[in-house]
Short mmCIF file of N, CA and C and ligand atoms in Angstrom, two decimals:
data_model
loop_
_atom_site.label_atom_id
_atom_site.label_comp_id
_atom_site.label_asym_id
_atom_site.label_seq_id
_atom_site.Cartn_x
_atom_site.Cartn_y
_atom_site.Cartn_z
N MET A 1 -14.08 -2.63 25.04
CA MET A 1 -14.35 -3.54 23.94
C MET A 1 -13.38 -3.29 22.79
N ARG A 2 -12.78 -4.39 22.34
CA ARG A 2 -11.83 -4.28 21.24
C ARG A 2 -12.58 -4.50 19.92
N ILE A 3 -12.29 -3.63 18.96
CA ILE A 3 -13.04 -3.69 17.70
C ILE A 3 -12.15 -3.18 16.56
N SER A 4 -12.53 -3.53 15.33
CA SER A 4 -11.78 -3.07 14.15
C SER A 4 -12.68 -2.24 13.26
N ILE A 5 -12.12 -1.22 12.63
CA ILE A 5 -12.82 -0.49 11.57
C ILE A 5 -11.98 -0.58 10.30
N TYR A 6 -12.68 -0.43 9.17
CA TYR A 6 -12.02 -0.59 7.87
C TYR A 6 -12.40 0.55 6.96
N ARG A 7 -11.48 0.95 6.11
CA ARG A 7 -11.81 1.91 5.06
C ARG A 7 -11.05 1.55 3.80
N TRP A 8 -11.76 1.73 2.66
CA TRP A 8 -11.18 1.47 1.36
C TRP A 8 -10.60 2.74 0.78
N GLY A 9 -9.52 2.57 0.03
CA GLY A 9 -8.96 3.68 -0.73
C GLY A 9 -8.52 3.17 -2.10
N HIS A 10 -8.12 4.10 -2.94
CA HIS A 10 -7.83 3.74 -4.33
C HIS A 10 -6.78 4.68 -4.90
N PHE A 11 -5.89 4.14 -5.73
CA PHE A 11 -5.02 5.00 -6.54
C PHE A 11 -4.62 4.23 -7.80
N ASN A 12 -4.31 4.99 -8.84
CA ASN A 12 -3.78 4.41 -10.08
C ASN A 12 -2.31 4.77 -10.15
N ALA A 13 -1.49 3.81 -10.51
CA ALA A 13 -0.07 4.13 -10.61
C ALA A 13 0.61 3.20 -11.61
N ALA A 14 1.77 3.67 -12.10
CA ALA A 14 2.56 2.88 -13.05
C ALA A 14 3.79 2.34 -12.36
N HIS A 15 4.24 1.17 -12.83
CA HIS A 15 5.48 0.63 -12.28
C HIS A 15 6.18 -0.26 -13.28
N ARG A 16 7.39 -0.65 -12.91
CA ARG A 16 8.13 -1.67 -13.63
C ARG A 16 8.91 -2.47 -12.60
N LEU A 17 8.83 -3.79 -12.71
CA LEU A 17 9.60 -4.65 -11.82
C LEU A 17 10.87 -5.07 -12.56
N HIS A 18 12.00 -4.84 -11.92
CA HIS A 18 13.28 -5.04 -12.58
C HIS A 18 14.37 -5.17 -11.53
N ASN A 19 15.32 -6.06 -11.78
CA ASN A 19 16.49 -6.17 -10.90
C ASN A 19 17.73 -5.83 -11.73
N ASP A 20 18.35 -4.71 -11.38
CA ASP A 20 19.51 -4.20 -12.15
C ASP A 20 20.68 -5.18 -12.19
N HIS A 21 20.73 -6.07 -11.20
CA HIS A 21 21.86 -7.01 -11.14
C HIS A 21 21.68 -8.21 -12.06
N TRP A 22 20.52 -8.31 -12.68
CA TRP A 22 20.24 -9.46 -13.53
C TRP A 22 20.30 -9.07 -15.00
N SER A 23 20.45 -10.09 -15.87
CA SER A 23 20.40 -9.87 -17.32
C SER A 23 18.96 -9.55 -17.73
N ASP A 24 18.83 -8.98 -18.94
CA ASP A 24 17.49 -8.70 -19.48
C ASP A 24 16.66 -9.99 -19.56
N GLU A 25 17.34 -11.09 -19.95
CA GLU A 25 16.63 -12.37 -20.10
C GLU A 25 16.08 -12.83 -18.75
N LYS A 26 16.92 -12.76 -17.73
CA LYS A 26 16.46 -13.23 -16.42
C LYS A 26 15.33 -12.34 -15.89
N ASN A 27 15.45 -11.01 -16.12
CA ASN A 27 14.39 -10.10 -15.69
C ASN A 27 13.06 -10.45 -16.36
N LYS A 28 13.14 -10.72 -17.67
CA LYS A 28 11.93 -11.06 -18.42
C LYS A 28 11.33 -12.36 -17.92
N GLU A 29 12.22 -13.31 -17.64
CA GLU A 29 11.77 -14.62 -17.18
C GLU A 29 11.08 -14.52 -15.81
N VAL A 30 11.65 -13.74 -14.91
CA VAL A 30 11.13 -13.67 -13.54
C VAL A 30 9.91 -12.76 -13.45
N PHE A 31 9.98 -11.59 -14.09
CA PHE A 31 8.92 -10.58 -13.87
C PHE A 31 7.88 -10.55 -14.99
N GLY A 32 8.14 -11.22 -16.11
CA GLY A 32 7.15 -11.30 -17.19
C GLY A 32 6.71 -9.93 -17.67
N LYS A 33 5.40 -9.75 -17.81
CA LYS A 33 4.85 -8.49 -18.33
C LYS A 33 5.22 -7.30 -17.44
N CYS A 34 5.39 -7.54 -16.16
CA CYS A 34 5.70 -6.45 -15.23
C CYS A 34 7.12 -5.92 -15.42
N ASN A 35 7.88 -6.55 -16.33
CA ASN A 35 9.24 -6.07 -16.63
C ASN A 35 9.23 -5.14 -17.85
N ASN A 36 8.11 -4.92 -18.47
CA ASN A 36 8.02 -4.03 -19.64
C ASN A 36 8.81 -2.74 -19.43
N PRO A 37 9.83 -2.46 -20.27
CA PRO A 37 10.70 -1.29 -20.05
C PRO A 37 9.93 0.03 -20.07
N ASN A 38 8.77 0.05 -20.74
CA ASN A 38 8.01 1.29 -20.83
C ASN A 38 6.96 1.44 -19.73
N PHE A 39 7.06 0.63 -18.71
CA PHE A 39 6.15 0.69 -17.56
C PHE A 39 4.73 0.26 -17.94
N HIS A 40 3.90 0.08 -16.95
CA HIS A 40 2.49 -0.25 -17.17
C HIS A 40 1.74 0.12 -15.89
N GLY A 41 0.44 0.23 -15.99
CA GLY A 41 -0.33 0.72 -14.86
C GLY A 41 -1.17 -0.33 -14.17
N HIS A 42 -1.52 -0.04 -12.93
CA HIS A 42 -2.48 -0.86 -12.19
C HIS A 42 -3.47 0.05 -11.48
N ASN A 43 -4.69 -0.46 -11.30
CA ASN A 43 -5.67 0.22 -10.45
C ASN A 43 -5.57 -0.42 -9.08
N TYR A 44 -4.88 0.24 -8.19
CA TYR A 44 -4.66 -0.32 -6.86
C TYR A 44 -5.84 0.01 -5.95
N GLU A 45 -6.27 -1.00 -5.22
CA GLU A 45 -7.29 -0.80 -4.18
C GLU A 45 -6.64 -1.14 -2.85
N MET A 46 -6.91 -0.34 -1.85
CA MET A 46 -6.35 -0.68 -0.54
C MET A 46 -7.44 -0.70 0.51
N GLU A 47 -7.21 -1.54 1.49
CA GLU A 47 -8.10 -1.59 2.65
C GLU A 47 -7.23 -1.36 3.87
N VAL A 48 -7.62 -0.38 4.67
CA VAL A 48 -6.88 -0.09 5.90
C VAL A 48 -7.75 -0.49 7.09
N ARG A 49 -7.16 -1.25 8.00
CA ARG A 49 -7.87 -1.67 9.21
C ARG A 49 -7.20 -1.04 10.44
N LEU A 50 -8.01 -0.47 11.29
CA LEU A 50 -7.53 -0.02 12.60
C LEU A 50 -8.22 -0.86 13.66
N THR A 51 -7.45 -1.33 14.62
CA THR A 51 -8.00 -2.15 15.71
C THR A 51 -7.58 -1.55 17.05
N GLY A 52 -8.51 -1.54 17.99
CA GLY A 52 -8.16 -1.01 19.30
C GLY A 52 -9.37 -1.05 20.21
N GLU A 53 -9.29 -0.26 21.27
CA GLU A 53 -10.36 -0.21 22.27
C GLU A 53 -11.36 0.90 21.91
N LEU A 54 -12.62 0.55 21.87
CA LEU A 54 -13.68 1.52 21.60
C LEU A 54 -13.67 2.65 22.63
N ASP A 55 -13.86 3.88 22.17
CA ASP A 55 -13.96 5.02 23.07
C ASP A 55 -15.41 5.11 23.57
N PRO A 56 -15.65 4.88 24.86
CA PRO A 56 -17.03 4.84 25.35
C PRO A 56 -17.72 6.21 25.26
N GLU A 57 -16.95 7.29 25.19
CA GLU A 57 -17.56 8.62 25.14
C GLU A 57 -18.16 8.94 23.78
N THR A 58 -17.55 8.38 22.71
CA THR A 58 -18.05 8.67 21.36
C THR A 58 -18.75 7.47 20.75
N GLY A 59 -18.43 6.26 21.24
CA GLY A 59 -18.91 5.06 20.55
C GLY A 59 -18.08 4.77 19.31
N TYR A 60 -17.00 5.53 19.12
CA TYR A 60 -16.11 5.35 17.97
C TYR A 60 -14.87 4.58 18.40
N LEU A 61 -14.25 3.90 17.44
CA LEU A 61 -12.87 3.46 17.64
C LEU A 61 -11.96 4.60 17.21
N PHE A 62 -12.26 5.16 16.03
CA PHE A 62 -11.43 6.19 15.41
C PHE A 62 -12.36 6.91 14.45
N ASP A 63 -12.26 8.20 14.37
CA ASP A 63 -13.15 8.97 13.49
C ASP A 63 -12.86 8.61 12.02
N LEU A 64 -13.84 8.01 11.35
CA LEU A 64 -13.61 7.56 9.97
C LEU A 64 -13.35 8.71 9.00
N SER A 65 -13.88 9.90 9.31
CA SER A 65 -13.60 11.03 8.42
C SER A 65 -12.13 11.46 8.55
N GLU A 66 -11.59 11.24 9.75
CA GLU A 66 -10.16 11.51 9.96
C GLU A 66 -9.31 10.45 9.24
N LEU A 67 -9.74 9.19 9.29
CA LEU A 67 -9.01 8.14 8.56
C LEU A 67 -9.07 8.41 7.06
N LYS A 68 -10.23 8.84 6.58
CA LYS A 68 -10.38 9.19 5.16
C LYS A 68 -9.38 10.28 4.77
N ARG A 69 -9.30 11.31 5.61
CA ARG A 69 -8.41 12.44 5.34
C ARG A 69 -6.94 11.97 5.32
N ILE A 70 -6.57 11.13 6.28
CA ILE A 70 -5.18 10.65 6.36
C ILE A 70 -4.85 9.79 5.14
N MET A 71 -5.76 8.88 4.77
CA MET A 71 -5.48 8.00 3.63
C MET A 71 -5.35 8.80 2.35
N LYS A 72 -6.15 9.86 2.23
CA LYS A 72 -6.05 10.69 1.02
C LYS A 72 -4.75 11.49 1.01
N SER A 73 -4.50 12.21 2.09
CA SER A 73 -3.36 13.13 2.06
C SER A 73 -2.02 12.39 2.13
N GLU A 74 -1.97 11.29 2.86
CA GLU A 74 -0.67 10.62 3.06
C GLU A 74 -0.37 9.53 2.03
N VAL A 75 -1.42 8.87 1.52
CA VAL A 75 -1.17 7.73 0.62
C VAL A 75 -1.64 8.03 -0.80
N GLU A 76 -2.94 8.37 -0.95
CA GLU A 76 -3.48 8.52 -2.30
C GLU A 76 -2.82 9.70 -3.02
N ASP A 77 -2.68 10.82 -2.35
CA ASP A 77 -2.05 11.97 -3.01
C ASP A 77 -0.58 11.68 -3.35
N ARG A 78 0.03 10.81 -2.56
CA ARG A 78 1.44 10.47 -2.79
C ARG A 78 1.62 9.56 -4.01
N TYR A 79 0.69 8.60 -4.19
CA TYR A 79 0.89 7.57 -5.22
C TYR A 79 0.00 7.72 -6.45
N ASP A 80 -1.13 8.42 -6.34
CA ASP A 80 -2.09 8.44 -7.45
C ASP A 80 -1.50 9.12 -8.68
N HIS A 81 -1.62 8.42 -9.83
CA HIS A 81 -1.13 8.91 -11.12
C HIS A 81 0.36 9.17 -11.13
N LYS A 82 1.09 8.38 -10.33
CA LYS A 82 2.54 8.51 -10.30
C LYS A 82 3.18 7.30 -10.98
N ASN A 83 4.39 7.53 -11.46
CA ASN A 83 5.26 6.43 -11.84
C ASN A 83 6.05 6.09 -10.58
N LEU A 84 5.74 4.96 -9.99
CA LEU A 84 6.29 4.64 -8.67
C LEU A 84 7.81 4.52 -8.71
N ASN A 85 8.35 3.95 -9.81
CA ASN A 85 9.81 3.80 -9.91
C ASN A 85 10.51 5.15 -10.00
N LEU A 86 9.93 6.05 -10.79
CA LEU A 86 10.64 7.29 -11.11
C LEU A 86 10.31 8.45 -10.18
N GLU A 87 9.12 8.42 -9.58
CA GLU A 87 8.67 9.60 -8.82
C GLU A 87 8.60 9.39 -7.31
N CYS A 88 8.76 8.16 -6.86
CA CYS A 88 8.61 7.90 -5.42
C CYS A 88 9.94 7.36 -4.90
N SER A 89 10.61 8.18 -4.09
CA SER A 89 11.99 7.88 -3.67
C SER A 89 12.10 6.54 -2.92
N GLU A 90 11.01 6.12 -2.26
CA GLU A 90 11.08 4.86 -1.52
C GLU A 90 11.29 3.66 -2.45
N PHE A 91 11.01 3.85 -3.76
CA PHE A 91 11.20 2.75 -4.71
C PHE A 91 12.38 2.98 -5.63
N LYS A 92 13.23 3.90 -5.25
CA LYS A 92 14.40 4.19 -6.07
C LYS A 92 15.29 2.96 -6.17
N ASP A 93 15.47 2.27 -5.04
CA ASP A 93 16.39 1.13 -5.02
C ASP A 93 15.69 -0.19 -4.75
N LYS A 94 14.35 -0.18 -4.79
CA LYS A 94 13.67 -1.47 -4.64
C LYS A 94 12.42 -1.50 -5.50
N ASN A 95 12.01 -2.72 -5.83
CA ASN A 95 10.88 -2.90 -6.73
C ASN A 95 9.57 -2.46 -6.11
N PRO A 96 8.76 -1.69 -6.86
CA PRO A 96 7.41 -1.38 -6.38
C PRO A 96 6.47 -2.57 -6.62
N SER A 97 6.80 -3.69 -5.99
CA SER A 97 5.92 -4.87 -6.05
C SER A 97 4.72 -4.58 -5.13
N ALA A 98 3.66 -5.32 -5.31
CA ALA A 98 2.49 -5.13 -4.43
C ALA A 98 2.92 -5.29 -2.97
N GLU A 99 3.79 -6.26 -2.70
CA GLU A 99 4.25 -6.49 -1.33
C GLU A 99 4.92 -5.25 -0.74
N LEU A 100 5.83 -4.67 -1.52
CA LEU A 100 6.59 -3.53 -0.98
C LEU A 100 5.76 -2.25 -0.96
N ILE A 101 4.82 -2.09 -1.89
CA ILE A 101 3.93 -0.92 -1.82
C ILE A 101 3.07 -1.02 -0.56
N CYS A 102 2.56 -2.21 -0.32
CA CYS A 102 1.72 -2.44 0.87
C CYS A 102 2.51 -2.12 2.14
N TYR A 103 3.74 -2.56 2.19
CA TYR A 103 4.59 -2.31 3.37
C TYR A 103 4.87 -0.81 3.53
N GLU A 104 5.09 -0.10 2.42
CA GLU A 104 5.33 1.35 2.50
C GLU A 104 4.08 2.06 3.02
N ILE A 105 2.91 1.63 2.55
CA ILE A 105 1.66 2.25 3.02
C ILE A 105 1.53 2.04 4.53
N TYR A 106 1.84 0.82 4.96
CA TYR A 106 1.78 0.54 6.40
C TYR A 106 2.71 1.50 7.17
N LYS A 107 3.94 1.65 6.69
CA LYS A 107 4.90 2.51 7.39
C LYS A 107 4.44 3.96 7.43
N ILE A 108 3.88 4.44 6.31
CA ILE A 108 3.37 5.82 6.26
C ILE A 108 2.30 6.01 7.33
N LEU A 109 1.34 5.06 7.38
CA LEU A 109 0.23 5.19 8.33
C LEU A 109 0.72 5.02 9.76
N ARG A 110 1.67 4.12 9.95
CA ARG A 110 2.20 3.87 11.30
C ARG A 110 2.82 5.14 11.90
N ASN A 111 3.38 5.96 11.02
CA ASN A 111 4.00 7.23 11.45
C ASN A 111 3.01 8.28 11.91
N VAL A 112 1.78 8.22 11.41
CA VAL A 112 0.84 9.31 11.69
C VAL A 112 -0.35 8.88 12.54
N ILE A 113 -0.51 7.60 12.78
CA ILE A 113 -1.65 7.13 13.58
C ILE A 113 -1.15 6.67 14.96
N ASP A 114 -1.86 7.11 15.98
CA ASP A 114 -1.50 6.80 17.38
C ASP A 114 -1.19 5.31 17.57
N LYS A 115 -0.12 5.06 18.31
CA LYS A 115 0.36 3.68 18.53
C LYS A 115 -0.65 2.80 19.27
N LYS A 116 -1.66 3.42 19.88
CA LYS A 116 -2.64 2.58 20.60
C LYS A 116 -3.54 1.79 19.64
N TYR A 117 -3.46 2.14 18.34
CA TYR A 117 -4.22 1.38 17.34
C TYR A 117 -3.29 0.44 16.59
N ASP A 118 -3.73 -0.82 16.40
CA ASP A 118 -3.03 -1.71 15.47
C ASP A 118 -3.49 -1.38 14.06
N ILE A 119 -2.59 -1.48 13.12
CA ILE A 119 -2.91 -1.16 11.73
C ILE A 119 -2.70 -2.41 10.87
N GLY A 120 -3.60 -2.62 9.92
CA GLY A 120 -3.41 -3.67 8.91
C GLY A 120 -3.70 -3.07 7.55
N VAL A 121 -2.90 -3.42 6.56
CA VAL A 121 -3.12 -2.91 5.21
C VAL A 121 -3.23 -4.07 4.23
N LYS A 122 -4.28 -4.03 3.41
CA LYS A 122 -4.38 -4.96 2.28
C LYS A 122 -4.28 -4.13 1.02
N LEU A 123 -3.58 -4.65 0.03
CA LEU A 123 -3.44 -3.94 -1.24
C LEU A 123 -3.72 -4.89 -2.38
N TRP A 124 -4.70 -4.50 -3.21
CA TRP A 124 -5.04 -5.26 -4.41
C TRP A 124 -4.32 -4.64 -5.61
N GLU A 125 -3.62 -5.48 -6.34
CA GLU A 125 -2.97 -4.99 -7.57
C GLU A 125 -3.86 -5.30 -8.77
N THR A 126 -4.62 -6.37 -8.65
CA THR A 126 -5.65 -6.71 -9.62
C THR A 126 -6.85 -7.16 -8.80
N PRO A 127 -8.02 -7.30 -9.44
CA PRO A 127 -9.17 -7.75 -8.64
C PRO A 127 -8.96 -9.12 -8.01
N ARG A 128 -7.99 -9.89 -8.51
CA ARG A 128 -7.81 -11.24 -7.99
C ARG A 128 -6.57 -11.42 -7.11
N ASN A 129 -5.67 -10.45 -7.13
CA ASN A 129 -4.43 -10.59 -6.36
C ASN A 129 -4.32 -9.52 -5.30
N TYR A 130 -4.11 -9.92 -4.07
CA TYR A 130 -3.83 -8.92 -3.04
C TYR A 130 -2.83 -9.41 -2.04
N VAL A 131 -2.22 -8.44 -1.36
CA VAL A 131 -1.23 -8.75 -0.34
C VAL A 131 -1.64 -8.04 0.95
N MET A 132 -1.03 -8.46 2.04
CA MET A 132 -1.42 -7.93 3.34
C MET A 132 -0.20 -7.78 4.24
N TYR A 133 -0.12 -6.65 4.91
CA TYR A 133 0.93 -6.44 5.91
C TYR A 133 0.31 -5.80 7.14
N PRO A 134 0.63 -6.24 8.36
CA PRO A 134 1.49 -7.39 8.68
C PRO A 134 0.88 -8.70 8.22
N ALA A 135 1.73 -9.72 8.11
CA ALA A 135 1.29 -11.02 7.63
C ALA A 135 0.32 -11.67 8.60
N GLU A 136 -0.54 -12.49 8.04
CA GLU A 136 -1.38 -13.34 8.88
C GLU A 136 -0.55 -14.54 9.29
N HIS A 137 -0.73 -15.02 10.50
CA HIS A 137 0.02 -16.23 10.85
C HIS A 137 -0.87 -17.20 11.62
NI1 NI U 201 2.62 -4.79 -12.72
#
């Protein structure tokens, strides 16, 4: 039986959206408040989904306490209370937009979770805005 499990996680982080190749005016026009030179914070919420075949011996798809541990050690400890632009090398040359943070979280989890599970990540930057990787089609 194929089934999905979900777990929520959370981190607070600061960022600034900026394109070095553009003028200050164009940056302000495109990124608005998120271009503030002094950075600003968001309360990020994430949802991680694992999908695969249920293990008939345990009745589990994946041990949720293990997923909790992975999300904390690999994602939350990495991003919580960080300035994403200045402290996280993956955003050195690209914007820590919700889209790209979500994609980075996916890549981190993909590296440590067995390939027999499909992974989906949703990331909320505000209570009303969220992104998802891989994309729905
Ligand atoms: Ni922002």
